[in-house]
Short mmCIF file of C-alpha atoms in Angstrom, two decimals:
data_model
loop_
_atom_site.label_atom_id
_atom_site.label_comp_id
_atom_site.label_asym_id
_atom_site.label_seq_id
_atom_site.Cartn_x
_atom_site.Cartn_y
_atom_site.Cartn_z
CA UNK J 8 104.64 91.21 223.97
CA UNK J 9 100.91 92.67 224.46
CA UNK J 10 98.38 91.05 223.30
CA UNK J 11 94.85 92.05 223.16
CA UNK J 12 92.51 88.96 223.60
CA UNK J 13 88.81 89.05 221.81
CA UNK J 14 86.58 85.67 220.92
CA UNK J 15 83.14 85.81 219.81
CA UNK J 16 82.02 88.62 218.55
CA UNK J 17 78.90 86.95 216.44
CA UNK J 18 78.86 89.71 213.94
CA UNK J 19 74.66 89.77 212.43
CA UNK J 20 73.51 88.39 215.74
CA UNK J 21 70.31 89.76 217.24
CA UNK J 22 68.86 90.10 220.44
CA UNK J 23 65.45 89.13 220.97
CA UNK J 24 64.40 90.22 217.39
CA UNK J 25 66.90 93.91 218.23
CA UNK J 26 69.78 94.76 216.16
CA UNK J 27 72.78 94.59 217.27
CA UNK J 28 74.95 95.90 214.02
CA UNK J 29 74.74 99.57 215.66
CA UNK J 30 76.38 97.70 218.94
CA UNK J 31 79.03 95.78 217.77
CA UNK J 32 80.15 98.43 215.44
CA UNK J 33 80.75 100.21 218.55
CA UNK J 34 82.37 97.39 219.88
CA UNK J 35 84.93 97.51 216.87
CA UNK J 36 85.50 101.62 217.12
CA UNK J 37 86.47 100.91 220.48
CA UNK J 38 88.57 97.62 219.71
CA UNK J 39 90.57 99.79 217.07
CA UNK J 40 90.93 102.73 219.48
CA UNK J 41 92.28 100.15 222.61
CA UNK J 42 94.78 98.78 220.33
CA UNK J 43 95.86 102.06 219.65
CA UNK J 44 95.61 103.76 223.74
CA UNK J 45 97.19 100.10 224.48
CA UNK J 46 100.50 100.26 222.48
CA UNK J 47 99.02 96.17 221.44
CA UNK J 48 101.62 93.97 219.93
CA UNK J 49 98.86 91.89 218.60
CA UNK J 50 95.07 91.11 218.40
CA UNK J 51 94.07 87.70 218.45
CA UNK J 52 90.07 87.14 217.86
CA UNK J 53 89.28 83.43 219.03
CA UNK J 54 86.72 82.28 216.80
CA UNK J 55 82.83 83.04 215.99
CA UNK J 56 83.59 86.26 214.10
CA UNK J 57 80.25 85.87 212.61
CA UNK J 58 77.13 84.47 213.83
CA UNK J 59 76.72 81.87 210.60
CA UNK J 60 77.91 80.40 207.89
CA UNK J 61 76.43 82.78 205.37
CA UNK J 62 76.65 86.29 207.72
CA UNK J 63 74.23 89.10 205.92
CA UNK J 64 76.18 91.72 204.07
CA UNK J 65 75.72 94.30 206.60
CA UNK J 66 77.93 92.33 209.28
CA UNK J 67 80.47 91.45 206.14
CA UNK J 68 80.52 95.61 205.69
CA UNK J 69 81.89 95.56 209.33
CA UNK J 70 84.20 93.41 209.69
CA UNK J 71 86.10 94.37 206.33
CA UNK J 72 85.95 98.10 207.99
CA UNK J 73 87.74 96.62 210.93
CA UNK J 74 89.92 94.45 209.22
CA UNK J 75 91.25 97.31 207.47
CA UNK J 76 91.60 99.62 210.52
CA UNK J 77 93.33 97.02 211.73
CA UNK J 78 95.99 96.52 209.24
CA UNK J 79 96.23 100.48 208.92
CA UNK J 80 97.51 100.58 212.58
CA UNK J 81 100.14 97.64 211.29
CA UNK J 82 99.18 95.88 214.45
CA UNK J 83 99.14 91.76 213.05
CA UNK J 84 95.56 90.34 213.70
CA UNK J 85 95.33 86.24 214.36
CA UNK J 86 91.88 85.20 214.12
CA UNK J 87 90.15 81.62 213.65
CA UNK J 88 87.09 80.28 212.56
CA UNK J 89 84.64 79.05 215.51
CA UNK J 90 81.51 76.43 215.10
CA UNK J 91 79.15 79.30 213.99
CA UNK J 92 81.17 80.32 211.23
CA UNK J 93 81.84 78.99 207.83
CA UNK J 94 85.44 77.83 207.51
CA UNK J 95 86.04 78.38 203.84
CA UNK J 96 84.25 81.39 203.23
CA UNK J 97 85.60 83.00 206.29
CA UNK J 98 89.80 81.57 204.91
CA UNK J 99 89.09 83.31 201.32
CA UNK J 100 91.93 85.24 201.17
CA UNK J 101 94.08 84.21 203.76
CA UNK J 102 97.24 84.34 201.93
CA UNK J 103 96.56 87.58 200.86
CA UNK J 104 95.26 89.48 203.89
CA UNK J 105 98.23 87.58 205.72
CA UNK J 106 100.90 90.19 203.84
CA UNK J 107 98.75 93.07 205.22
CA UNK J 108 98.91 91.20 208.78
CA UNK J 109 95.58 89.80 209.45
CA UNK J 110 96.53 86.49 209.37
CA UNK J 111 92.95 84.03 209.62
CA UNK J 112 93.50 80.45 210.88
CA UNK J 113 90.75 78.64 209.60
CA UNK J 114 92.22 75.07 207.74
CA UNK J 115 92.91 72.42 210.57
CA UNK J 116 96.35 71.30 208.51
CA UNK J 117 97.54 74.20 209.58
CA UNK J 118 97.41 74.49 212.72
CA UNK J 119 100.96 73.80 213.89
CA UNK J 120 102.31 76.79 211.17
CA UNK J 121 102.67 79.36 213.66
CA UNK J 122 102.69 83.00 213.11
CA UNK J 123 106.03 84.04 214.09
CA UNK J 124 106.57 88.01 215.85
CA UNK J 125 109.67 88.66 216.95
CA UNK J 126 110.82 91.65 219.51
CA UNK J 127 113.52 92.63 221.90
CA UNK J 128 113.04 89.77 223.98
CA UNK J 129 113.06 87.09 221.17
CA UNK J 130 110.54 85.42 218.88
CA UNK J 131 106.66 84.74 220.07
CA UNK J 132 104.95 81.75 218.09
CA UNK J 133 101.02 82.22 217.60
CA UNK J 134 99.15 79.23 216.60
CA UNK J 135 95.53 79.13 215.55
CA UNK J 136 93.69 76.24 215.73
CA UNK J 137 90.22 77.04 214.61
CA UNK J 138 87.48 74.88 215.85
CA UNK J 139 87.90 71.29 215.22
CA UNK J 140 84.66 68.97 214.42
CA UNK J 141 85.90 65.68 215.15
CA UNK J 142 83.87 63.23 212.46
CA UNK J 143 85.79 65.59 209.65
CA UNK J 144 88.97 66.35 211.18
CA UNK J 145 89.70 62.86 212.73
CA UNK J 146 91.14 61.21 209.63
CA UNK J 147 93.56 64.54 209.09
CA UNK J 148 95.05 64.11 212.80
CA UNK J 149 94.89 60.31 212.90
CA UNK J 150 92.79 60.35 216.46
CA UNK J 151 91.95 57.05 218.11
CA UNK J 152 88.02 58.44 218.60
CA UNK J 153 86.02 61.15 216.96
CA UNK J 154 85.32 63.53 219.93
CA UNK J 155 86.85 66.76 220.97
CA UNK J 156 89.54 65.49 223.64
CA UNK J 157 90.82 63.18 220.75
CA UNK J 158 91.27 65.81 218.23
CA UNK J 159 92.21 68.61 219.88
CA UNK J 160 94.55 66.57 221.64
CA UNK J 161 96.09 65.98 218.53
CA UNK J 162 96.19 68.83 216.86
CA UNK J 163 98.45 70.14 220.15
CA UNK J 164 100.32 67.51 219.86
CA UNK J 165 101.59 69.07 216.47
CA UNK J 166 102.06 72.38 218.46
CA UNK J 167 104.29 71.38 221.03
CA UNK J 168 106.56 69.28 218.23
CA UNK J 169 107.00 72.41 216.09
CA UNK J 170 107.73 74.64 219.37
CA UNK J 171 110.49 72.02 220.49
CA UNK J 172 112.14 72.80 216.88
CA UNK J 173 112.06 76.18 218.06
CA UNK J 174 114.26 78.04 219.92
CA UNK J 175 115.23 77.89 224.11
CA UNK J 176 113.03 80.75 224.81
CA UNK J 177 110.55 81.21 222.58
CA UNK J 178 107.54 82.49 223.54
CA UNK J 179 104.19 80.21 222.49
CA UNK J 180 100.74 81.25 222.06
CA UNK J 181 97.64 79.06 220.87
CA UNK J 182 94.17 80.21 220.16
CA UNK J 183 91.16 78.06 220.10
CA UNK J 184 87.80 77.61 220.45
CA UNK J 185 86.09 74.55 222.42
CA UNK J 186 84.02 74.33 225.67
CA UNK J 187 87.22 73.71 228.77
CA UNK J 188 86.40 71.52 231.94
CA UNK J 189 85.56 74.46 234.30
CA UNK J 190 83.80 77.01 231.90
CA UNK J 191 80.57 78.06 232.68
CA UNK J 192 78.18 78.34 229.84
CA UNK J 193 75.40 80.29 228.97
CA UNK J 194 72.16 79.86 227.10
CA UNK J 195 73.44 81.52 223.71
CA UNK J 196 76.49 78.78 222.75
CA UNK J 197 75.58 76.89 220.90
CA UNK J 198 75.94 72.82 221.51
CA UNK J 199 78.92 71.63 220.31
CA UNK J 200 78.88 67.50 221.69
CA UNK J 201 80.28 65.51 220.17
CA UNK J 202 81.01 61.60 220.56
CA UNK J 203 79.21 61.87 223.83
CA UNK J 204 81.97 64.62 225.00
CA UNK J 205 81.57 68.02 225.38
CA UNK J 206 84.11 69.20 227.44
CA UNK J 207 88.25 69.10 226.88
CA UNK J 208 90.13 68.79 230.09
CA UNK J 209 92.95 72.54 230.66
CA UNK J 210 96.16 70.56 230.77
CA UNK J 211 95.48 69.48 227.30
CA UNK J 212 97.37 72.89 226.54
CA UNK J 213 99.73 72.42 228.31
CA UNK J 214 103.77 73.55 227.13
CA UNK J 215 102.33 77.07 225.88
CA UNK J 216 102.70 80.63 227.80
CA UNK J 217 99.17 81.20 226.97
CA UNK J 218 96.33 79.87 225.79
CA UNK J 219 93.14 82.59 224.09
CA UNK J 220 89.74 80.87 224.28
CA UNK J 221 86.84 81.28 222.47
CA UNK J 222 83.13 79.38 222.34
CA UNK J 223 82.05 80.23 226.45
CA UNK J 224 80.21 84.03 226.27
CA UNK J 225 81.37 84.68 229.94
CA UNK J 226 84.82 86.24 230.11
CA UNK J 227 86.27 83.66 232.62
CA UNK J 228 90.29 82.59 234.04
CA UNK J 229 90.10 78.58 233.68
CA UNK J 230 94.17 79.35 235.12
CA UNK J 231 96.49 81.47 234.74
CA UNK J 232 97.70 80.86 231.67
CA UNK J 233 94.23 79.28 229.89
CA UNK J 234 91.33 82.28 229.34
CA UNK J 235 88.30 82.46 227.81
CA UNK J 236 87.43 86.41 226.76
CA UNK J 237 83.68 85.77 226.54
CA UNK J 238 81.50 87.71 224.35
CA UNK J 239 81.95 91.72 223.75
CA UNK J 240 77.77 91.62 224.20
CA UNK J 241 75.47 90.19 226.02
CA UNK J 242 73.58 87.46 223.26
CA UNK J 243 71.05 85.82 226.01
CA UNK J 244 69.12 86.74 229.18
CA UNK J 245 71.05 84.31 231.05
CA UNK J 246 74.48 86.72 230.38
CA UNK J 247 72.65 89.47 232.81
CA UNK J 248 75.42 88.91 235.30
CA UNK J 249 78.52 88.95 233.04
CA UNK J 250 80.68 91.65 232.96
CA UNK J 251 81.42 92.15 229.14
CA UNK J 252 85.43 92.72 228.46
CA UNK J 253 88.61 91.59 226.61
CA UNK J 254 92.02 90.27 228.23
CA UNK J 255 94.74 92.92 228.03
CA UNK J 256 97.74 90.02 228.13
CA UNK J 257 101.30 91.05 228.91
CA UNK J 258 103.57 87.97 227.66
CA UNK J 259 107.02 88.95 229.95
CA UNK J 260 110.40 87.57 228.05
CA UNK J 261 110.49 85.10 230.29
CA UNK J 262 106.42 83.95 229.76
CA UNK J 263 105.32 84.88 232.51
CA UNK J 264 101.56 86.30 232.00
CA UNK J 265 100.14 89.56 233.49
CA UNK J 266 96.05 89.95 232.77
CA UNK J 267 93.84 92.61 233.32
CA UNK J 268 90.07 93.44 231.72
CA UNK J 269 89.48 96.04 229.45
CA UNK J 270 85.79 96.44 229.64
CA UNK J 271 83.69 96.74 226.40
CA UNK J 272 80.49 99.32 225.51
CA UNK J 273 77.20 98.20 226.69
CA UNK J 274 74.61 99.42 224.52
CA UNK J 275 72.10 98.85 226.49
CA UNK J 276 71.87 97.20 230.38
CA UNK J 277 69.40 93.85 230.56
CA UNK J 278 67.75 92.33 233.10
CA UNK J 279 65.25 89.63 234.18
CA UNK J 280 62.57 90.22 236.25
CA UNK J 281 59.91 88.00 237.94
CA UNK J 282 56.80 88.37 240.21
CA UNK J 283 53.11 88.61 239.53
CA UNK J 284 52.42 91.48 236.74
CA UNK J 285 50.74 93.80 239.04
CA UNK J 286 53.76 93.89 241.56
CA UNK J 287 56.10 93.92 238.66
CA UNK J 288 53.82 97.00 237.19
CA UNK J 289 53.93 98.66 240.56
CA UNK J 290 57.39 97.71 242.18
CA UNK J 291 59.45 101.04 243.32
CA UNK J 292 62.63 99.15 243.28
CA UNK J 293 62.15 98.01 239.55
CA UNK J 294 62.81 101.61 238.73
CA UNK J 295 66.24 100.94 237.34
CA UNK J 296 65.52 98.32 234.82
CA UNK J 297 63.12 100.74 232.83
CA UNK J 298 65.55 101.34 230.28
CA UNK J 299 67.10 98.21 230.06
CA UNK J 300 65.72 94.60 227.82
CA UNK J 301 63.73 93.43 229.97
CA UNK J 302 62.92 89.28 230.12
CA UNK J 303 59.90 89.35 232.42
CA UNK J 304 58.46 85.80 233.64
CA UNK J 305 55.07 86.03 235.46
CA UNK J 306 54.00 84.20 238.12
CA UNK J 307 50.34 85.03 238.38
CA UNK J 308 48.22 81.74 239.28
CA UNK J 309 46.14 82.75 235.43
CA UNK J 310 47.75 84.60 233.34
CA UNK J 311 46.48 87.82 232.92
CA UNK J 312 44.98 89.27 229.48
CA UNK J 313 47.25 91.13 227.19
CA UNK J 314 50.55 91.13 230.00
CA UNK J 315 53.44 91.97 226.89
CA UNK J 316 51.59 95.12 226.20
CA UNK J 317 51.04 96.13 229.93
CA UNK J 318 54.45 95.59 230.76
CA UNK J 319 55.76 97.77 227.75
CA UNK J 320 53.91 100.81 229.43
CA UNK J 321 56.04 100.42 231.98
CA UNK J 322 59.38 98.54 230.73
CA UNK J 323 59.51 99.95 226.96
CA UNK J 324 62.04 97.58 226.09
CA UNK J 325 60.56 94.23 227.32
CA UNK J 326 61.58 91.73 224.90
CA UNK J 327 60.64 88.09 226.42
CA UNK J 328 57.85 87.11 228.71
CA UNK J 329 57.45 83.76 230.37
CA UNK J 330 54.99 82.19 232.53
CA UNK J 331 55.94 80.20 235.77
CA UNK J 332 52.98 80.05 237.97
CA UNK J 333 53.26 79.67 241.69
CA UNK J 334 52.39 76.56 243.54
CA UNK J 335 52.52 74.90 239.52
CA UNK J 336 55.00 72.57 240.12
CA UNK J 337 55.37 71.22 236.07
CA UNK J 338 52.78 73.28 235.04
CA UNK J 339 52.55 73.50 231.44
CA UNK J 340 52.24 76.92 230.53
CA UNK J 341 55.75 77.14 231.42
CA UNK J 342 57.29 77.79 228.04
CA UNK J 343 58.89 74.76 225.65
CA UNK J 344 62.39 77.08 225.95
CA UNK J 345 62.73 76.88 229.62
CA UNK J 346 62.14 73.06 230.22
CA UNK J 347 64.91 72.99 227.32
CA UNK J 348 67.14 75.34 228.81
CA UNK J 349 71.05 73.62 229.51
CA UNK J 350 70.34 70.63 228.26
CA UNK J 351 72.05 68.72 225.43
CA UNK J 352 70.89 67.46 222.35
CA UNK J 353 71.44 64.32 223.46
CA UNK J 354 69.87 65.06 226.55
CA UNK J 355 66.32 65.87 224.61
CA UNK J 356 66.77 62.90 222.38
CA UNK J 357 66.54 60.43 225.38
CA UNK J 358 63.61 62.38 227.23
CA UNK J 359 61.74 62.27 223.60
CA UNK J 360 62.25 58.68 223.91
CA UNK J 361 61.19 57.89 227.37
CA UNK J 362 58.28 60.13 226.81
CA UNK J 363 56.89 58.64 224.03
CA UNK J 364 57.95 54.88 224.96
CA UNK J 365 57.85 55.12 229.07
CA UNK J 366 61.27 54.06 229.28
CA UNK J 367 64.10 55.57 228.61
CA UNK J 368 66.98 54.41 225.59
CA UNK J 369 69.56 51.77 226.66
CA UNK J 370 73.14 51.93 226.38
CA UNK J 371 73.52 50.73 222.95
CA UNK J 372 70.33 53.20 221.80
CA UNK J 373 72.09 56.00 223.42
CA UNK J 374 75.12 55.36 221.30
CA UNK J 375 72.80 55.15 218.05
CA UNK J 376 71.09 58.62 219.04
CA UNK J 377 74.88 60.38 219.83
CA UNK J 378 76.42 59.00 216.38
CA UNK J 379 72.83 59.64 214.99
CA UNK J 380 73.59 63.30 216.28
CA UNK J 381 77.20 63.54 215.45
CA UNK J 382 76.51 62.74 211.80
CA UNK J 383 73.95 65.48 211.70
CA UNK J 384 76.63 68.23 212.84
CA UNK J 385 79.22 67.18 210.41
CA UNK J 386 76.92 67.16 207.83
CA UNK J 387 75.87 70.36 208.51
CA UNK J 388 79.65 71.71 209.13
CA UNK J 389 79.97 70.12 205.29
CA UNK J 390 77.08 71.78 203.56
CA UNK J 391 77.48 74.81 205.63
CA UNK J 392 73.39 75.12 206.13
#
């Protein structure tokens, strides 16, 4: 069985105020066209199809146009719903696009109903468990707390009783989308703590052949069998590094896995650059990033007049200027975004605290803020703002 492993594809997400709808639309040509060089057995899209609950038409436009090449090359499509998308909206349909073989996973019930595909070798069992917010899923898996270990935890626990009805043999595959102990983020997930916990521990999937992540943008092996396919583009400056791809996953009869990386179009390189603005005006070696989005961060003891227009003469494409000053230590021109970067909500809850009081929240304010902040994300997840 091949299967052709894809996750966040963020469909109406910009960059830096650019479009992207030209980019991932050639993400998709070359999706359809890979499943069709590939000879895949199935596609399986791991969550954050779009990049929020109510996409703009224009990304709707594209991903009908790919569901539809999609079914047309009879190849069956499993997809779930991820944190940035709307659950309900995105499951409209489901019964119906599941006869044409796009089969969407987005109602947590469900998530031990496995797609079944069957070939020479046997039957392969694909389960989708889209991503689980644990104040509104608890109650429907009975889990002792509300945080992502509890409830995903659960919900596999449903997987590996239906695969034990199944039989010797079979073939299992899960898809889902949460942050794994040994992912490395980026700056463009979004935070998805909850109960104090962020990250779910690997060998909570374990029993399955394979395991398609989605939520981390960086396409990453957390082992053999447990793989996140990151992103198909680069949605942050701090992605400069990542090599953008899918998983091309051989499932052997046995379930053993084979991977290898397909890489995906880049529309455009980027890069981050840093120095004072006339070496970064001047630099030789800076040659190559010309044509690429440029996040430029200054280090010029004043800042000089009018730098974002300077630098476009230069880097045309310049999209994000910051100012780090040498020998500043906490100066405060450094921007609001970069003292913010990697840290949690809860994290900036407890420094707002201990900067306005001069001492930071005790144990039992902590828990306040975190339920405080888990109530705000399932409210959210409810009204679908």
């Amino acid at each position: 069985m091949r299967l052709l492993h894809t996750s966040d594809w963020h469909l109406g997400r910009s960059f830096h105020r650019e479009s992207l709808l030209s980019a991932q639309a050639a993400f998709l040509d070359h999706l359809v066209s890979t499943v069709r060089a590939e000879g895949i057995d199935v596609v399986l899209v791991a969550g954050d199809i779009y990049d929020r609950a109510v996409p703009p038409l224009a990304a709707v436009e594209l991903f009908d146009d790919a569901l539809h090449r999609l079914a047309d090359l009879g190849v069956p499509t499993v997809m779930i719903s991820g944190n940035h998308d709307s659950a309900r909206r995105l499951g409209v349909g489901a019964g119906l696009m599941g006869r044409a073989g796009i089969h969407l996973r987005t109602d947590p019930a469900g998530c031990a109903t496995p797609v079944v595909l069957p070939d020479a070798a046997g039957d392969t069992v694909l389960y989708g468990l889209p991503y689980l917010e644990p104040a509104l899923v608890r109650a429907e898996f009975g889990a002792e707390r509300a945080d992502h270990t509890a409830v995903l935890g659960a919900a596999m626990d449903r997987v590996r009783a239906d695969l034990a009805t199944r039989p010797a043999g079979t073939r299992s595959v899960v898809l889902a989308h949460a942050f794994v102990t040994g992912g490395a983020p980026s700056d463009s997930e979004r935070d998805i703590t909850a109960g104090g916990v962020e990250a779910v521990p690997a060998d909570i999937f374990a029993g399955v052949d394979y395991v398609a992540l989605g939520h981390l943008h960086g396409c990453q092996t957390i082992t053999e069998r447990v793989r996140y396919s990151g992103s198909p583009l680069a949605y942050s400056f701090s992605e400069d590094r990542h090599r953008k791809s899918m998983w091309l996953v051989d499932l052997d009869p046995d379930g053993a896995v084979t991977a290898e990386r397909v890489d995906c179009p880049v529309p455009r390189p980027i890069a981050r650059i840093r120095g004072r603005l006339d070496d970064l005006l001047g630099d030789p070696a800076l040659e190559t990033h010309e044509d690429a989005w440029v996040e430029a961060t200054l280090t010029d003891a004043l800042r000089p007049p009018e730098p974002m227009a300077a630098l476009a003469k230069r880097f045309p494409h310049v999209l994000s200027l910051a100012f780090d000053p040498e020998n500043s230590g906490t100066d405060p021109a450094v921007s609001y975004a970069q003292r913010l970067r990697g840290r949690t909500d809860q994290q900036i809850a407890e420094d707002f605290v201990a900067h306005v009081r001069g001492t930071g929240p005790d144990g039992r304010e902590r828990t306040v803020l975190r339920e405080a902040l888990d109530a705000v994300r399932a409210h959210h997840a409810r009204t679908e703002t």
